[in-house]
mmCIF file of C-alpha atoms in Angstrom:
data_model
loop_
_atom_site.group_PDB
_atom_site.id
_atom_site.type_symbol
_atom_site.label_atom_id
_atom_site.label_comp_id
_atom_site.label_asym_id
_atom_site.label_seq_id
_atom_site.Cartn_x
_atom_site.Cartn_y
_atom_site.Cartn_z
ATOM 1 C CA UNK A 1397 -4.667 20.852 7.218
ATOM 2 C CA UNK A 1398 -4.602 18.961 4.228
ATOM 3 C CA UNK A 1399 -7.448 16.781 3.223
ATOM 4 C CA UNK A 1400 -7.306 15.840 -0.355
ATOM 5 C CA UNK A 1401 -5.598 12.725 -1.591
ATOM 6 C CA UNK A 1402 -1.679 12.648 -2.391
ATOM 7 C CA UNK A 1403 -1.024 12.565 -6.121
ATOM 8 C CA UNK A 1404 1.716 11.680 -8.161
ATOM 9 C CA UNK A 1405 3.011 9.414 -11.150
ATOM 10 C CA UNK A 1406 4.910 6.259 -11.962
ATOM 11 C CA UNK A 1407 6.196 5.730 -15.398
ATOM 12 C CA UNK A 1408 2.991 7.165 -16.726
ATOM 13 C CA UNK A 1409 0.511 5.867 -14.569
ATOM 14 C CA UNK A 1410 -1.675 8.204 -11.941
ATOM 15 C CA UNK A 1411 -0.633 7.608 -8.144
ATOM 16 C CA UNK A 1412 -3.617 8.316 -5.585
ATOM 17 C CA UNK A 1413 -2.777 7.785 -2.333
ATOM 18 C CA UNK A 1414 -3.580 8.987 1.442
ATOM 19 C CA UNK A 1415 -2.600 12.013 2.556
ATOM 20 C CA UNK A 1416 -0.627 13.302 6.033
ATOM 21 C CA UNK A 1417 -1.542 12.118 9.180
ATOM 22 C CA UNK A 1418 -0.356 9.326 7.478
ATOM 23 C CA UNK A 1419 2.919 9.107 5.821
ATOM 24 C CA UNK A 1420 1.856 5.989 3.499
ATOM 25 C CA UNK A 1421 0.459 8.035 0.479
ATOM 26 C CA UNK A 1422 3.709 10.848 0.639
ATOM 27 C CA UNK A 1423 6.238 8.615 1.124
ATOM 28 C CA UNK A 1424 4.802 6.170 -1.539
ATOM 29 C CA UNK A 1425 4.697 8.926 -3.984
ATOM 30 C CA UNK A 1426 8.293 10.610 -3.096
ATOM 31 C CA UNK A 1427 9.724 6.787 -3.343
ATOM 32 C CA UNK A 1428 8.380 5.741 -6.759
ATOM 33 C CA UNK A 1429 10.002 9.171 -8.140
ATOM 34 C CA UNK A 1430 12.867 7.992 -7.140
ATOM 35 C CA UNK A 1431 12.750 4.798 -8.742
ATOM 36 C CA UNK A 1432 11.782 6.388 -12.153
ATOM 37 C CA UNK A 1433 15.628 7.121 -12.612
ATOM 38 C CA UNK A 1434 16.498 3.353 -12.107
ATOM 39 C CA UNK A 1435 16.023 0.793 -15.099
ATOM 40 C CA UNK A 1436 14.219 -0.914 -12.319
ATOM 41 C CA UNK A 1437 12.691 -4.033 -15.245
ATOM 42 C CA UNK A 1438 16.003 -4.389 -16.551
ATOM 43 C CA UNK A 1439 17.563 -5.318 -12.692
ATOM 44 C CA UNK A 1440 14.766 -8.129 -12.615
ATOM 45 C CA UNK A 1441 13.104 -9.154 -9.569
ATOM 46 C CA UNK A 1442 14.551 -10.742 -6.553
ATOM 47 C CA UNK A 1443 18.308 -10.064 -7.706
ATOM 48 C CA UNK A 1444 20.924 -8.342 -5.617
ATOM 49 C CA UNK A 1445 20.923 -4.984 -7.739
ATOM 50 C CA UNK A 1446 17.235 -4.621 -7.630
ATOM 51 C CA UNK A 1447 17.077 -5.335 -3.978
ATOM 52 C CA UNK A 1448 20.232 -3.468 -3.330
ATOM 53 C CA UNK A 1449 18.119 -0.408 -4.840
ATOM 54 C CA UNK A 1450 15.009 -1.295 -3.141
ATOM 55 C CA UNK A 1451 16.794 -0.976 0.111
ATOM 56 C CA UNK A 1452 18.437 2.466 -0.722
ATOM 57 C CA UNK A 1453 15.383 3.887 -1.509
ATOM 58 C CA UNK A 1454 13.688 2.863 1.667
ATOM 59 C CA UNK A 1455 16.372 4.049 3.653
ATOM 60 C CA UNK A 1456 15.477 7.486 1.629
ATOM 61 C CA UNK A 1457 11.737 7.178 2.283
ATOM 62 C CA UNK A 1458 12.264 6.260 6.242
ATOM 63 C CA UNK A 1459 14.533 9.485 6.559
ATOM 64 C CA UNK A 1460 12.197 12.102 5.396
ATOM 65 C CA UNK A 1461 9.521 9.754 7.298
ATOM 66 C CA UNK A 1462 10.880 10.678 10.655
ATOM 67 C CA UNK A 1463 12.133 13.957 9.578
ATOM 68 C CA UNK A 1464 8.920 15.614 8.052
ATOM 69 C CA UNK A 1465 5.586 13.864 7.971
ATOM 70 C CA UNK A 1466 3.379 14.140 11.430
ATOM 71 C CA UNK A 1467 0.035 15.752 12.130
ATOM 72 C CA UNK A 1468 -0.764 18.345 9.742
ATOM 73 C CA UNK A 1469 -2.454 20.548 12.610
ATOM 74 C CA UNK A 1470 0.629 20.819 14.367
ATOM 75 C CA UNK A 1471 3.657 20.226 11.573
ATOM 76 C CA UNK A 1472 4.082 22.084 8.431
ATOM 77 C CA UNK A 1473 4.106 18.500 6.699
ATOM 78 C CA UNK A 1474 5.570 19.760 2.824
ATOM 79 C CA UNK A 1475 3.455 17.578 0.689
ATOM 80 C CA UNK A 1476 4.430 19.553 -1.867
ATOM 81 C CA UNK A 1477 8.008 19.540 -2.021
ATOM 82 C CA UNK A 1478 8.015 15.522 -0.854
ATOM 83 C CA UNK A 1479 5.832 14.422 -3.839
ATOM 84 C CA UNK A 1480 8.155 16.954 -6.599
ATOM 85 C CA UNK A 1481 9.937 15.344 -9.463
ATOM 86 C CA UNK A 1482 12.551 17.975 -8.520
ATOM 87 C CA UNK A 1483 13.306 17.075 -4.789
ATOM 88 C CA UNK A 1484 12.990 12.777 -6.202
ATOM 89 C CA UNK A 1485 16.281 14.186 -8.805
ATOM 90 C CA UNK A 1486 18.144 15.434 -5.814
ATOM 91 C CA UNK A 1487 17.650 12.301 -3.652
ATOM 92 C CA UNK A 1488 18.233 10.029 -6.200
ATOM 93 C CA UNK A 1489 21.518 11.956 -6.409
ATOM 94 C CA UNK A 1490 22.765 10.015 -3.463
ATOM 95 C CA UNK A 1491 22.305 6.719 -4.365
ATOM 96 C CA UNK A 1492 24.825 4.664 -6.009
ATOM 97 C CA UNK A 1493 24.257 1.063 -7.191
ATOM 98 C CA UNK A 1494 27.842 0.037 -5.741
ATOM 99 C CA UNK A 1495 27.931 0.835 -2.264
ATOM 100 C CA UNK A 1496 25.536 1.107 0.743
ATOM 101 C CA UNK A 1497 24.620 4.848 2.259
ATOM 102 C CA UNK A 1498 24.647 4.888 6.069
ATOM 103 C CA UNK A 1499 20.999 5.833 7.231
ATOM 104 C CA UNK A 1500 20.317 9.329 8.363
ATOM 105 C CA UNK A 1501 17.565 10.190 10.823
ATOM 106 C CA UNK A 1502 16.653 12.362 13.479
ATOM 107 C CA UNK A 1503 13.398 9.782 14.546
ATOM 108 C CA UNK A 1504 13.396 6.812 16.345
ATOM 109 C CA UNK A 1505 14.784 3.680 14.526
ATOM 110 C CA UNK A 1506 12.042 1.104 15.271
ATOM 111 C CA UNK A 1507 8.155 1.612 15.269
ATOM 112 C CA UNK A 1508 5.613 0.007 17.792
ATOM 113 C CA UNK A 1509 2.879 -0.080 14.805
ATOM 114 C CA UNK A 1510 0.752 -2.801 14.711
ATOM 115 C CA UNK A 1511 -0.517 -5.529 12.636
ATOM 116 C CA UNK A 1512 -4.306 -5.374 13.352
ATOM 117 C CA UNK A 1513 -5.039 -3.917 10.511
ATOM 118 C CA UNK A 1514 -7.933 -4.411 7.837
ATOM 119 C CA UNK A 1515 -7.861 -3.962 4.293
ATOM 120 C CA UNK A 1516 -10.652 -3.328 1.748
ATOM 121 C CA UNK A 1517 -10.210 -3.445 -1.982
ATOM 122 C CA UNK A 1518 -13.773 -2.638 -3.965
ATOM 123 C CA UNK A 1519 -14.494 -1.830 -7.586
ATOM 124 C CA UNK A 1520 -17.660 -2.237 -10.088
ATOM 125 C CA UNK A 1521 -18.188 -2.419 -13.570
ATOM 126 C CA UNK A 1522 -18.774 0.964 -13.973
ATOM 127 C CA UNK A 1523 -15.157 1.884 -12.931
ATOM 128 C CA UNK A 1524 -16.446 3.204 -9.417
ATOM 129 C CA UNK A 1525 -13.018 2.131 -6.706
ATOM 130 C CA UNK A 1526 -12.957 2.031 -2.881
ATOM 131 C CA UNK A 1527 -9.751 1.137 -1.447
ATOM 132 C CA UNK A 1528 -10.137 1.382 2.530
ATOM 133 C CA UNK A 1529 -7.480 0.411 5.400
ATOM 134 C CA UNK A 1530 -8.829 1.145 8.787
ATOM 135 C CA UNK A 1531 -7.030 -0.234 12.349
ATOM 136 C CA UNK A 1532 -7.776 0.054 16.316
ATOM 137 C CA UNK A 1533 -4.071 -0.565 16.091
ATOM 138 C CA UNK A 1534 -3.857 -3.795 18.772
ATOM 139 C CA UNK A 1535 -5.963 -6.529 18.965
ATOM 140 C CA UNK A 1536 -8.807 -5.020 20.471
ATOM 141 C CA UNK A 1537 -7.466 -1.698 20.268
ATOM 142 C CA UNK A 1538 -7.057 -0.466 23.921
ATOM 143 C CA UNK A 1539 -9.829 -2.808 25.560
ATOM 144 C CA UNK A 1540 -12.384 -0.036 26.002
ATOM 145 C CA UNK A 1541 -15.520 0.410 24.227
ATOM 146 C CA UNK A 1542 -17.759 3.404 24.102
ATOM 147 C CA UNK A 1543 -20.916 2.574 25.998
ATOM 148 C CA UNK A 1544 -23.870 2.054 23.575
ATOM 149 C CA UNK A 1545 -21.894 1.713 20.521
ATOM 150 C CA UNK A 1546 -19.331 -1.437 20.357
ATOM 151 C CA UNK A 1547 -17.399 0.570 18.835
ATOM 152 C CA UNK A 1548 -13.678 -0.361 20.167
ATOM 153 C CA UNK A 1549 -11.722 2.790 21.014
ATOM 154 C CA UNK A 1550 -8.013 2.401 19.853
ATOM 155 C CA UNK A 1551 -4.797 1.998 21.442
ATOM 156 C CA UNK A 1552 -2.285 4.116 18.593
ATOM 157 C CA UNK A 1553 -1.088 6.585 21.236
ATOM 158 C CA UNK A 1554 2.019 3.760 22.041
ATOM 159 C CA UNK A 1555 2.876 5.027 18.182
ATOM 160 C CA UNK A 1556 3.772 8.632 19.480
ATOM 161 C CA UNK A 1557 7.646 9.480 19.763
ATOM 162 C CA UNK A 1558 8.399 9.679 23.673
ATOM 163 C CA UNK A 1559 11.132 12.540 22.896
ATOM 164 C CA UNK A 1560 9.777 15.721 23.237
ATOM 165 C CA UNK A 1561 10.185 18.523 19.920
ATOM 166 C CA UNK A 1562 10.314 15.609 17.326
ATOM 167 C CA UNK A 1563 7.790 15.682 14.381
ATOM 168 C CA UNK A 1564 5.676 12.498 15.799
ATOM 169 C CA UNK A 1565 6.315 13.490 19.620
ATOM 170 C CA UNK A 1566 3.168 13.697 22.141
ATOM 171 C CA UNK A 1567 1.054 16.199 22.679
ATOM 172 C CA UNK A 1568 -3.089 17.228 23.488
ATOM 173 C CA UNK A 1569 -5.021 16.622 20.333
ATOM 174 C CA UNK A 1570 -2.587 15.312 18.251
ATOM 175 C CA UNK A 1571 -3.422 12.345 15.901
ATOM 176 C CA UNK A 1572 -0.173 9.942 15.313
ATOM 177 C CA UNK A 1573 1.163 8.989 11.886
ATOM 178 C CA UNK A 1574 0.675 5.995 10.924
ATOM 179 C CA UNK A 1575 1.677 4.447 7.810
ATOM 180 C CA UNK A 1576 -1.288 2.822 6.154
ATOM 181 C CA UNK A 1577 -1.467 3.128 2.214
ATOM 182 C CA UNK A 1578 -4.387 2.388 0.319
ATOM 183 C CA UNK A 1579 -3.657 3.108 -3.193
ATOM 184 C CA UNK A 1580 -4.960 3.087 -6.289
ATOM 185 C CA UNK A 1581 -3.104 3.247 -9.774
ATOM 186 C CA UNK A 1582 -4.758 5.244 -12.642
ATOM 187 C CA UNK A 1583 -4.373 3.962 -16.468
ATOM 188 C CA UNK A 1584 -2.723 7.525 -18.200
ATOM 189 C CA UNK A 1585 -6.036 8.591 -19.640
ATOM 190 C CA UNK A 1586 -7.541 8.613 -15.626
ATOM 191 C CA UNK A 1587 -9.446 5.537 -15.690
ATOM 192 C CA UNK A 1588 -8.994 3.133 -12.947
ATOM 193 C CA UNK A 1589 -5.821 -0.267 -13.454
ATOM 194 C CA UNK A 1590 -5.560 -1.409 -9.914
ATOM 195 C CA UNK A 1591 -6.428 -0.545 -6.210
ATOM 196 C CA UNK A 1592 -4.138 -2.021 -3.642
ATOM 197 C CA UNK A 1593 -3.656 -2.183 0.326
ATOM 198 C CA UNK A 1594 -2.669 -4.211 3.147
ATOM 199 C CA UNK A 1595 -2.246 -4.216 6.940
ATOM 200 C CA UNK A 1596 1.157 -4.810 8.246
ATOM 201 C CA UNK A 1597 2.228 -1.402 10.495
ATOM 202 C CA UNK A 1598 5.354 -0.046 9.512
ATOM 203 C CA UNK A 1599 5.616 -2.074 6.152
ATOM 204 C CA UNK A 1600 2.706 -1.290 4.598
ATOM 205 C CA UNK A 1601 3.348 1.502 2.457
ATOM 206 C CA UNK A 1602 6.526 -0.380 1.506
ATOM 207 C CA UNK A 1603 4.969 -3.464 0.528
ATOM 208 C CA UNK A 1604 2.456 -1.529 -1.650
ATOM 209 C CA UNK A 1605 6.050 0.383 -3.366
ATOM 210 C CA UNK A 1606 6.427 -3.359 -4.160
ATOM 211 C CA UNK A 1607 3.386 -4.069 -5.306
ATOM 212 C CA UNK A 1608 2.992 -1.281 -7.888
ATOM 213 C CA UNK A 1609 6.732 -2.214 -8.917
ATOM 214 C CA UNK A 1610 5.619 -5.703 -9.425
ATOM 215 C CA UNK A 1611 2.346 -4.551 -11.596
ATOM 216 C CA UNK A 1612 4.443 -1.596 -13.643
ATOM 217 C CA UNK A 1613 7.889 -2.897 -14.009
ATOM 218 C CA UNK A 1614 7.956 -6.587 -13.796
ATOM 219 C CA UNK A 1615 4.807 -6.598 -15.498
ATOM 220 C CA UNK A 1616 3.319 -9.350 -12.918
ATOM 221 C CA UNK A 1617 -0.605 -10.373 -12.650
ATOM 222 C CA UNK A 1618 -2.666 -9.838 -9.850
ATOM 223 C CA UNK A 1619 -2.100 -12.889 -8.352
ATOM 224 C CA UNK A 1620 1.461 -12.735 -8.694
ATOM 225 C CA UNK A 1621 1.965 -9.129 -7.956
ATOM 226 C CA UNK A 1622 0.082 -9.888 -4.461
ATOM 227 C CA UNK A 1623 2.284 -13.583 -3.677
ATOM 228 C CA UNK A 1624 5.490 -12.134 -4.697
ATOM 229 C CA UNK A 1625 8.034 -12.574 -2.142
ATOM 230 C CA UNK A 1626 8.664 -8.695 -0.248
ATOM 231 C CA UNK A 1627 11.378 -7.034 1.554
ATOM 232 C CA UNK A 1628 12.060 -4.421 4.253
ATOM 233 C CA UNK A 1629 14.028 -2.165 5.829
ATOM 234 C CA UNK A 1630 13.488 0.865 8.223
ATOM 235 C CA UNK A 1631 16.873 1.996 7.637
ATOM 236 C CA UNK A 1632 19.088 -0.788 9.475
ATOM 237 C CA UNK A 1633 19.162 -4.193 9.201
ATOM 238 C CA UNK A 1634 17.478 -5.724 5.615
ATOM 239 C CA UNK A 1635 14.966 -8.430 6.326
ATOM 240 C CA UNK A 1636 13.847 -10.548 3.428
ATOM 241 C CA UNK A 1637 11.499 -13.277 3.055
ATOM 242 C CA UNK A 1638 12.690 -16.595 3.203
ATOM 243 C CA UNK A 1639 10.781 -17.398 -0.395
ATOM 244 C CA UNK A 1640 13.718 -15.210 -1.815
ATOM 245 C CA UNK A 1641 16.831 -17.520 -2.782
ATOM 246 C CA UNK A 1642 19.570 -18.382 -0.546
ATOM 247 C CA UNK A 1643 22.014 -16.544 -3.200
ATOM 248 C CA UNK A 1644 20.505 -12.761 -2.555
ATOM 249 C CA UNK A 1645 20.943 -12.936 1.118
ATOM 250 C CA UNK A 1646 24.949 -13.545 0.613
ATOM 251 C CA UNK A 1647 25.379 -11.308 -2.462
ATOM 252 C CA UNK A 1648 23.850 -8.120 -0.138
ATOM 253 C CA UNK A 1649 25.853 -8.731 3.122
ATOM 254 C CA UNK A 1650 28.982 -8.711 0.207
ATOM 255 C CA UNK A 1651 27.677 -5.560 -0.650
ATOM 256 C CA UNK A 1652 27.841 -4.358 3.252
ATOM 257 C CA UNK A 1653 24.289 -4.813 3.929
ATOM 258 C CA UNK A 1654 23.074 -5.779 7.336
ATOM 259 C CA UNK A 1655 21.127 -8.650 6.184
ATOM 260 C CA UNK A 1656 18.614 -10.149 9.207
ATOM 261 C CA UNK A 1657 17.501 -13.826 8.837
ATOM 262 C CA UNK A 1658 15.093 -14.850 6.749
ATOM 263 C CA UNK A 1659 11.679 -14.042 7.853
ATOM 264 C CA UNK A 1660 8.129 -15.752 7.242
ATOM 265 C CA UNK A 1661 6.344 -12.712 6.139
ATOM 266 C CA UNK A 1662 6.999 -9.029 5.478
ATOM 267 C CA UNK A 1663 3.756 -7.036 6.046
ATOM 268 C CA UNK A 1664 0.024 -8.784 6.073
ATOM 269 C CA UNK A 1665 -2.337 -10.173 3.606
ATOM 270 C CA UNK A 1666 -2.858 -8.177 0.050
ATOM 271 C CA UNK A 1667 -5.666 -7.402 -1.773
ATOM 272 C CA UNK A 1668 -5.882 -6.134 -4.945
ATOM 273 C CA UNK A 1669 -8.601 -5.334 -7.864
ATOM 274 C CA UNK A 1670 -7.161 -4.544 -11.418
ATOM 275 C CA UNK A 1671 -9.289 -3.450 -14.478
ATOM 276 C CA UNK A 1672 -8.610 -5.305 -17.609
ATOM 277 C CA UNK A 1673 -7.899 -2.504 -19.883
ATOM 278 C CA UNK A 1674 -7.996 1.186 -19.687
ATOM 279 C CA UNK A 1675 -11.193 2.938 -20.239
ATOM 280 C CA UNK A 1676 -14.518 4.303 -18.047
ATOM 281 C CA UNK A 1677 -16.364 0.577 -18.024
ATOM 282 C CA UNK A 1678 -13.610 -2.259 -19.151
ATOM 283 C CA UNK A 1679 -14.709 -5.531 -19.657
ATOM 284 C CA UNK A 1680 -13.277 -7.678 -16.972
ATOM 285 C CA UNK A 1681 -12.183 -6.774 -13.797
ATOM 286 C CA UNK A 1682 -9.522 -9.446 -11.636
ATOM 287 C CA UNK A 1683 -9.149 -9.990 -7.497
ATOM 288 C CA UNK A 1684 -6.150 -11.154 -5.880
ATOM 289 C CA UNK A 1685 -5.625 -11.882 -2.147
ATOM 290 C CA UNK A 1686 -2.356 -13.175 -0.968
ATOM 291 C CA UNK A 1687 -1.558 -16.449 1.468
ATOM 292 C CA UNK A 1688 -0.322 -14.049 4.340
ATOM 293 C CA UNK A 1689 -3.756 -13.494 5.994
ATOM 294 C CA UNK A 1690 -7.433 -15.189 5.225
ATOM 295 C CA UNK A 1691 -8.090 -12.526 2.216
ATOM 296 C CA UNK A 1692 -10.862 -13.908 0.095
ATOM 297 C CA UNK A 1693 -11.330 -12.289 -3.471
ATOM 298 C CA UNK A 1694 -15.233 -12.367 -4.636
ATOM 299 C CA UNK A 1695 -17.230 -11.151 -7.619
ATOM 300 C CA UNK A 1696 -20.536 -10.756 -7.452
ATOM 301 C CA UNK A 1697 -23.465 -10.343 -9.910
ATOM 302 C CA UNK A 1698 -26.864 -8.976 -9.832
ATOM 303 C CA UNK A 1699 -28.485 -5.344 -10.194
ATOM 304 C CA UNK A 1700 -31.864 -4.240 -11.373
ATOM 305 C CA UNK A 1701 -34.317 -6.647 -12.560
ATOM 306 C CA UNK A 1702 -35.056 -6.415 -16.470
ATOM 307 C CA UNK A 1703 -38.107 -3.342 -17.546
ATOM 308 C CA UNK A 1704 -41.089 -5.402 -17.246
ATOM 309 C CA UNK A 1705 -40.140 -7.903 -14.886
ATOM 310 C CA UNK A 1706 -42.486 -9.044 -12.227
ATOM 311 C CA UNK A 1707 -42.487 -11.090 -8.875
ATOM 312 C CA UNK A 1708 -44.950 -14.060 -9.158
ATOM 313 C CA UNK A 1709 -45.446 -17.236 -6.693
ATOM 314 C CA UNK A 1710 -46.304 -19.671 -9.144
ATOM 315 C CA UNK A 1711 -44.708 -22.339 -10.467
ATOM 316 C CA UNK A 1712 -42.816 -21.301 -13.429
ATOM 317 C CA UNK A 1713 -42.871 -25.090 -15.043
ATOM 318 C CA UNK A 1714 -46.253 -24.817 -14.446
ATOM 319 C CA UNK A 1715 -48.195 -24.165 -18.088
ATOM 320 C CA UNK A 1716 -52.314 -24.446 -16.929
ATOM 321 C CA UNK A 1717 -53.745 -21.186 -17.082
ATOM 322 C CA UNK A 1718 -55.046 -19.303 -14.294
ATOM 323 C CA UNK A 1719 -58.861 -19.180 -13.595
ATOM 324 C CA UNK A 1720 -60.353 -16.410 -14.945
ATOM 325 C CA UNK A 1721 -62.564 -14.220 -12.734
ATOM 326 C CA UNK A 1722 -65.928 -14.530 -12.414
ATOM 327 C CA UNK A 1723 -68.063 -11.657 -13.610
#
């Protein structure tokens, strides 16, 4: 059963992501390698041929998705061979800026993941990171509580594939994959550049490809990186954000895309913590949370008090001395 993190790298920079049950942190990986053989910055953002690609590479991501990633206790989940520069070559193989591939899959074509999600993005000056995405799945997970706890028991067993001998069917003991993907992005020399995450089901892990895209290849900020208009597909129909232009939606169907209508959001509210500069302690550190959910970003000061430092109760504009004891 695997239980360390899911590496890999971008362009350069360090990839550390979640590892199998869920197929965020593979998936992530396995997609970024394919991008590497794309001039990704010189497509631009938001046009039809870097869209075009994003949605070929999803379709790619979704397929090996269904096909390979489950419970590690029960599926020989090949972290390995998903996260190799090797097996990203032969994928990218069959992709072709022109034309759209049909999608291939042997698992279902829709997910019933939800959007209940919480997202946690923590760093300090000393270059220590927490990036945490936890869920009970629906609102209240499945309405039961374990007595003495209030702790809400969760309702993810609706994720499950009702088929039976599929990699994410049901069975005793089995933990479902979900696809929650908090990341974070190492400078080349291993010190920390950004952690990222997000709720949002099915589209997280894709909305954090977009994310680290946005930081690495469009060279955005925080702030933008986070705001930046997002797309999705599961393999079918494209659905874009209706902050995209009217232009990209016609210039994709052209291209025989199954564009959807616009849509007000893809995936929930981002947060995300960059350091300024590589390095063990960098100077500055910037938060970002976006307008699709009530994300607040917050810094916060304080530590030890100073060597010789002590509490008093006086008045400090006070100057009279105190009385002295009497002997």
């Amino acid at each position: 059963m695997a239980s360390c993190p899911t590496l890999g790298t971008y362009r350069g920079f360090q990839i550390v992501g979640c590892t199998p049950c869920s197929a965020g942190g593979v998936h992530l990986v396995e997609m970024l390698n394919i991008l590497e053989h794309f001039d990704v910055a010189g497509f631009g953002f938001g046009t039809k041929e870097g869209l075009h690609l994003l949605t070929e590479v999803m379709k790619l991501g979704f397929e090996d998705r269904n096909t390979y990633t489950g419970d590690p206790a029960f599926l020989d989940v090949p972290v390995e061979m998903l996260v190799s520069k090797d097996y990203a070559a032969k994928r990218a193989s069959h992709l072709s800026m022109d034309s759209v591939r049909a999608f291939r899959s042997e698992g279902p074509a829709e997910s019933d993941e939800s959007a209940n999600t919480t997202n946690l993005a923590v760093a300090d000056a000393d270059g220590n990171v927490v990036e945490m995405t936890q869920t009970i799945n629906g609102l209240f997970g499945c309405g039961a509580m374990v007595p003495g706890t209030g702790i809400m028991l969760n309702n993810t067993q609706n994720m499950f594939d009702p088929h039976p001998g599929m990699p994410h069917s049901v069975a005793p003991g089995k933990r479902v994959t979900s696809s929650m993907a908090p990341t974070i992005v190492l400078y080349p020399d291993g010190s920390p550049f950004f952690a990222v995450g997000l709720p949002g089901g099915i589209r997280i892990f894709t909305s954090v490809l977009q994310a680290v895209m946005n930081v690495i290849d469009h060279k955005m900020t925080p702030q933008q990186a986070v705001e930046a208009p997002r797309m999705w597909t599961q393999g079918a129909e494209v659905l874009l954000e209706r902050t995209f232009p009217d232009t990209v939606f016609g210039e994709l169907a052209a291209m025989g895309h199954s564009v959807g209508e616009k849509v007000p959001t893809i995936g929930g509210g981002m947060s995300m913590v960059m350091f300024s500069e590589p390095g063990q302690k960098p100077t500055s550190m910037t938060g970002a949370c976006c307008w699709r959910a009530d994300g607040t970003p917050m810094g916060m000061a304080g530590g030890y008090a100073l060597s010789g430092a002590r509490f008093s109760t006086g008045n400090l504009d006070d100057k009279k001395e105190e009385p002295k004891p009497k002997l």
